[in-house]
CSV table of C-alpha atoms in Angstrom, one decimal:
chain,number,residue,atom,x,y,z
K,12,UNK,CA,-16.4,-9.6,-10.5
K,13,UNK,CA,-14.7,-10.9,-13.7
K,14,UNK,CA,-11.0,-11.8,-13.7
K,15,UNK,CA,-8.1,-10.5,-15.7
K,16,UNK,CA,-8.1,-12.0,-19.2
K,17,UNK,CA,-5.4,-12.0,-21.9
K,18,UNK,CA,-5.3,-12.8,-25.6
K,19,UNK,CA,-4.1,-14.6,-27.4
K,20,UNK,CA,-3.1,-17.5,-25.2
K,21,UNK,CA,-0.2,-18.6,-27.5
K,22,UNK,CA,1.6,-16.9,-30.3
K,23,UNK,CA,4.4,-17.7,-32.7
K,24,UNK,CA,6.4,-15.0,-34.4
K,25,UNK,CA,9.6,-14.8,-36.3
K,26,UNK,CA,12.6,-12.6,-35.5
K,27,UNK,CA,12.2,-9.0,-36.6
K,28,UNK,CA,8.4,-9.0,-36.5
K,29,UNK,CA,6.1,-7.0,-34.3
K,30,UNK,CA,3.6,-8.3,-31.8
K,31,UNK,CA,0.6,-6.9,-29.9
K,32,UNK,CA,-0.6,-8.6,-26.8
K,33,UNK,CA,-3.9,-7.7,-25.1
K,34,UNK,CA,-5.2,-7.6,-21.6
K,35,UNK,CA,-8.5,-6.9,-20.1
K,36,UNK,CA,-8.3,-5.7,-16.5
K,37,UNK,CA,-10.9,-6.1,-13.8
K,38,UNK,CA,-13.6,-3.5,-14.0
K,39,UNK,CA,-12.7,-0.4,-11.9
K,40,UNK,CA,-9.0,-1.2,-11.9
K,41,UNK,CA,-7.0,1.9,-13.0
K,42,UNK,CA,-3.6,0.3,-12.8
K,43,UNK,CA,-2.2,-2.3,-15.1
K,44,UNK,CA,1.3,-3.8,-15.0
K,45,UNK,CA,3.1,-6.0,-17.5
K,46,UNK,CA,5.6,-8.7,-16.7
K,47,UNK,CA,7.8,-11.0,-18.7
K,48,UNK,CA,8.5,-14.4,-17.4
K,49,UNK,CA,11.2,-16.5,-19.1
K,50,UNK,CA,11.1,-20.3,-18.6
K,51,UNK,CA,12.1,-21.3,-15.1
K,52,UNK,CA,12.4,-17.7,-13.9
K,53,UNK,CA,10.2,-15.3,-11.9
K,54,UNK,CA,8.3,-12.6,-13.6
K,55,UNK,CA,10.2,-9.4,-14.5
K,56,UNK,CA,8.5,-6.0,-14.4
K,57,UNK,CA,8.2,-4.3,-17.8
K,58,UNK,CA,6.1,-1.3,-17.1
K,59,UNK,CA,3.0,0.0,-15.4
K,60,UNK,CA,0.2,2.2,-16.6
K,61,UNK,CA,-2.1,4.3,-14.4
K,62,UNK,CA,-5.1,6.0,-15.9
K,63,UNK,CA,-3.6,5.7,-19.4
K,64,UNK,CA,-0.2,7.2,-18.5
K,65,UNK,CA,3.0,5.2,-18.1
K,66,UNK,CA,3.8,5.1,-14.4
K,67,UNK,CA,7.2,3.4,-14.1
K,68,UNK,CA,9.3,1.2,-16.3
K,69,UNK,CA,11.6,-1.7,-15.6
K,70,UNK,CA,14.9,-2.5,-17.4
K,71,UNK,CA,13.4,-3.1,-20.8
K,72,UNK,CA,14.3,-1.3,-24.1
K,73,UNK,CA,12.0,1.2,-25.9
K,74,UNK,CA,10.9,-1.4,-28.4
K,75,UNK,CA,8.6,-2.6,-25.6
K,76,UNK,CA,5.7,-0.1,-25.4
K,77,UNK,CA,2.3,-0.1,-24.1
K,78,UNK,CA,-1.1,1.5,-24.2
K,79,UNK,CA,-4.0,1.6,-21.6
K,80,UNK,CA,-7.5,2.5,-22.7
K,81,UNK,CA,-10.4,3.9,-20.7
K,82,UNK,CA,-12.4,0.7,-20.9
K,83,UNK,CA,-9.9,-1.1,-18.7
K,84,UNK,CA,-8.1,-2.8,-21.6
K,85,UNK,CA,-4.4,-2.5,-22.4
K,86,UNK,CA,-1.8,-3.6,-24.9
K,87,UNK,CA,1.8,-4.6,-24.8
K,88,UNK,CA,3.6,-4.0,-28.1
K,89,UNK,CA,7.0,-5.4,-28.9
K,90,UNK,CA,8.8,-4.3,-32.1
K,91,UNK,CA,11.8,-6.0,-33.8
K,92,UNK,CA,11.3,-9.3,-32.0
K,93,UNK,CA,14.4,-11.1,-30.8
K,94,UNK,CA,14.8,-14.7,-29.9
K,95,UNK,CA,15.2,-13.8,-26.2
K,96,UNK,CA,11.7,-12.2,-26.3
K,97,UNK,CA,10.3,-15.7,-26.1
K,98,UNK,CA,8.5,-15.9,-22.8
K,99,UNK,CA,5.2,-15.8,-20.9
K,100,UNK,CA,3.8,-12.3,-20.8
K,101,UNK,CA,1.6,-11.5,-17.8
K,102,UNK,CA,-0.5,-8.5,-17.1
K,103,UNK,CA,-1.8,-7.6,-13.7
K,104,UNK,CA,-4.4,-5.1,-12.6
K,105,UNK,CA,-5.0,-3.3,-9.3
K,106,UNK,CA,-7.4,-0.6,-8.2
K,107,UNK,CA,-4.7,2.0,-8.1
K,108,UNK,CA,-6.4,3.9,-5.3
K,109,UNK,CA,-4.1,3.4,-2.5
K,110,UNK,CA,-0.7,3.0,-4.1
K,111,UNK,CA,1.5,0.3,-2.6
K,112,UNK,CA,0.5,-2.8,-0.8
K,113,UNK,CA,-2.4,-3.3,-3.2
K,114,UNK,CA,-3.2,-6.8,-4.3
K,115,UNK,CA,-2.4,-7.4,-8.0
K,116,UNK,CA,-4.6,-9.7,-10.0
K,117,UNK,CA,-2.7,-11.5,-12.7
K,118,UNK,CA,-4.1,-12.9,-16.0
K,119,UNK,CA,-3.1,-16.3,-17.2
K,120,UNK,CA,-0.5,-14.9,-19.6
K,121,UNK,CA,0.3,-15.1,-23.3
K,122,UNK,CA,3.0,-17.5,-24.3
K,123,UNK,CA,5.1,-16.0,-27.1
K,124,UNK,CA,7.6,-18.0,-29.1
K,125,UNK,CA,10.0,-16.2,-31.4
K,126,UNK,CA,11.6,-18.3,-34.1
W,5,UNK,CA,17.8,-3.5,-4.9
W,6,UNK,CA,14.6,-5.2,-3.8
W,7,UNK,CA,15.9,-8.8,-3.8
W,8,UNK,CA,14.8,-11.5,-1.4
W,9,UNK,CA,16.4,-14.9,-0.9
W,10,UNK,CA,14.4,-18.2,-0.8
W,11,UNK,CA,15.3,-21.9,-0.9
W,12,UNK,CA,15.0,-23.3,-4.4
W,13,UNK,CA,12.6,-26.1,-3.4
W,14,UNK,CA,10.8,-27.6,-0.4
W,15,UNK,CA,8.7,-30.7,0.1
W,16,UNK,CA,5.8,-31.5,2.3
W,17,UNK,CA,3.2,-34.1,3.0
W,18,UNK,CA,-0.5,-33.5,2.5
W,19,UNK,CA,-2.3,-32.1,5.6
W,20,UNK,CA,1.0,-31.2,7.3
W,21,UNK,CA,2.1,-27.6,8.0
W,22,UNK,CA,4.6,-26.0,5.7
W,23,UNK,CA,6.9,-23.2,6.7
W,24,UNK,CA,8.4,-21.3,3.7
W,25,UNK,CA,11.3,-19.0,4.7
W,26,UNK,CA,12.4,-15.8,3.1
W,27,UNK,CA,15.4,-13.5,3.8
W,28,UNK,CA,15.2,-9.8,3.1
W,29,UNK,CA,18.1,-8.5,5.1
W,30,UNK,CA,18.3,-5.1,3.3
W,31,UNK,CA,14.6,-4.2,3.9
W,32,UNK,CA,13.8,-0.6,4.8
W,33,UNK,CA,11.2,0.6,7.1
W,34,UNK,CA,8.4,1.3,4.6
W,35,UNK,CA,8.9,-1.8,2.5
W,36,UNK,CA,6.0,-4.3,2.5
W,37,UNK,CA,6.5,-8.1,2.2
W,38,UNK,CA,4.2,-9.8,-0.3
W,39,UNK,CA,3.8,-13.5,-1.0
W,40,UNK,CA,2.4,-14.7,-4.3
W,41,UNK,CA,2.2,-18.2,-5.7
W,42,UNK,CA,2.1,-19.5,-9.2
W,43,UNK,CA,0.3,-22.8,-10.0
W,44,UNK,CA,1.3,-24.6,-13.1
W,45,UNK,CA,0.2,-22.9,-16.3
W,46,UNK,CA,-1.4,-20.0,-14.4
W,47,UNK,CA,-0.5,-16.4,-13.6
W,48,UNK,CA,0.7,-15.6,-10.0
W,49,UNK,CA,-1.9,-15.4,-7.3
W,50,UNK,CA,-1.8,-13.2,-4.2
W,51,UNK,CA,-1.4,-15.1,-1.0
W,52,UNK,CA,-0.7,-12.5,1.8
W,53,UNK,CA,1.2,-9.4,2.6
W,54,UNK,CA,2.5,-7.6,5.7
W,55,UNK,CA,4.6,-4.8,7.1
W,56,UNK,CA,5.6,-5.4,10.7
W,57,UNK,CA,3.0,-7.5,12.5
W,58,UNK,CA,2.2,-11.1,11.8
W,59,UNK,CA,-0.8,-11.5,9.5
W,60,UNK,CA,-3.4,-14.2,9.0
W,61,UNK,CA,-5.9,-14.8,6.2
W,62,UNK,CA,-7.9,-17.7,5.0
W,63,UNK,CA,-5.0,-19.0,2.8
W,64,UNK,CA,-2.0,-18.6,5.1
W,65,UNK,CA,-0.2,-16.9,7.9
W,66,UNK,CA,2.8,-14.6,7.6
W,67,UNK,CA,5.3,-14.4,10.4
W,68,UNK,CA,7.7,-11.4,10.2
W,69,UNK,CA,10.8,-11.4,12.3
W,70,UNK,CA,11.1,-8.5,14.8
W,71,UNK,CA,14.1,-7.0,12.9
W,72,UNK,CA,12.1,-7.5,9.7
W,73,UNK,CA,15.1,-9.1,8.0
W,74,UNK,CA,13.3,-12.3,7.4
W,75,UNK,CA,9.7,-13.7,7.2
W,76,UNK,CA,8.0,-17.1,7.0
W,77,UNK,CA,4.9,-18.0,5.1
W,78,UNK,CA,2.9,-20.7,6.9
W,79,UNK,CA,0.5,-23.0,5.2
W,80,UNK,CA,-1.3,-24.7,8.1
W,81,UNK,CA,-2.4,-27.8,6.3
W,82,UNK,CA,-0.9,-28.4,2.9
W,83,UNK,CA,-3.1,-29.8,0.2
W,84,UNK,CA,-2.2,-31.1,-3.2
W,85,UNK,CA,-3.6,-27.8,-4.6
W,86,UNK,CA,-0.9,-25.9,-2.7
W,87,UNK,CA,1.9,-27.3,-5.0
W,88,UNK,CA,3.2,-24.2,-6.7
W,89,UNK,CA,6.1,-21.8,-6.9
W,90,UNK,CA,6.0,-19.4,-4.0
W,91,UNK,CA,7.4,-15.9,-4.4
W,92,UNK,CA,8.5,-13.7,-1.5
W,93,UNK,CA,8.5,-10.1,-2.8
W,94,UNK,CA,9.7,-6.9,-1.2
W,95,UNK,CA,7.7,-4.0,-2.4
W,96,UNK,CA,9.9,-0.9,-2.1
W,97,UNK,CA,8.3,2.4,-1.3
W,98,UNK,CA,8.4,5.7,-3.2
W,99,UNK,CA,8.2,5.5,-6.9
W,100,UNK,CA,8.5,1.7,-6.8
W,101,UNK,CA,5.1,1.3,-5.4
W,102,UNK,CA,3.2,-1.5,-7.2
W,103,UNK,CA,6.2,-2.6,-9.2
W,104,UNK,CA,6.9,-6.1,-7.9
W,105,UNK,CA,10.3,-7.6,-8.1
W,106,UNK,CA,10.1,-11.3,-8.2
W,107,UNK,CA,13.0,-13.7,-7.5
W,108,UNK,CA,13.1,-17.3,-8.6
W,109,UNK,CA,10.8,-18.4,-5.8
W,110,UNK,CA,10.5,-21.7,-3.9
W,111,UNK,CA,9.1,-24.7,-5.7
W,112,UNK,CA,6.8,-26.5,-3.2
W,113,UNK,CA,6.0,-30.1,-3.8
W,114,UNK,CA,3.2,-31.7,-1.8
W,115,UNK,CA,3.1,-35.5,-1.4
W,116,UNK,CA,-0.1,-37.4,-1.0
């Protein structure tokens, strides 16, 4: 069973630009969640996708958007980058078959720096 | 509000037991308690979860108070590899299933 992978590992962008981060879930996992982790803080839930549909969203503006594909890959897109978007972005996958109390498997994250 | 309260940091010596406390005084009957940990430069890793009864797995034990307002993660013999940030998470039911709300966690330092 392969783990959750994310790309790129590090990224530098300038304010106002757009960025796309990618995640490859474990095979068979229908649910993917994205989190933002600022330095020294715990991860904050951005949104979740289940079978290619958004299934819940945290307190993040619409310029944060996502896609989930049938091949267990997903994307997080951020438009009009702001300095405060600098953070570690984590994706987590789960099987999505039983709802809550499922184990989430996190990737290593993408470190985004906005200058 | 799915907040939990944990100490900012704790220290332990290698091969000694560690008890990491967590308060979740506003927990409701269908909320699960999860523990994840995050090693340096890695994503969070599942440790254990429970609802009402104490739980054991190969990594740790979870002791949940009878009133469910607090819980304790127990590492039976700490190793240097257990040095990490430990997050106690209350997973709310209903539409919040699977959307984990992390706090700041407890930084565990393990001394050789």
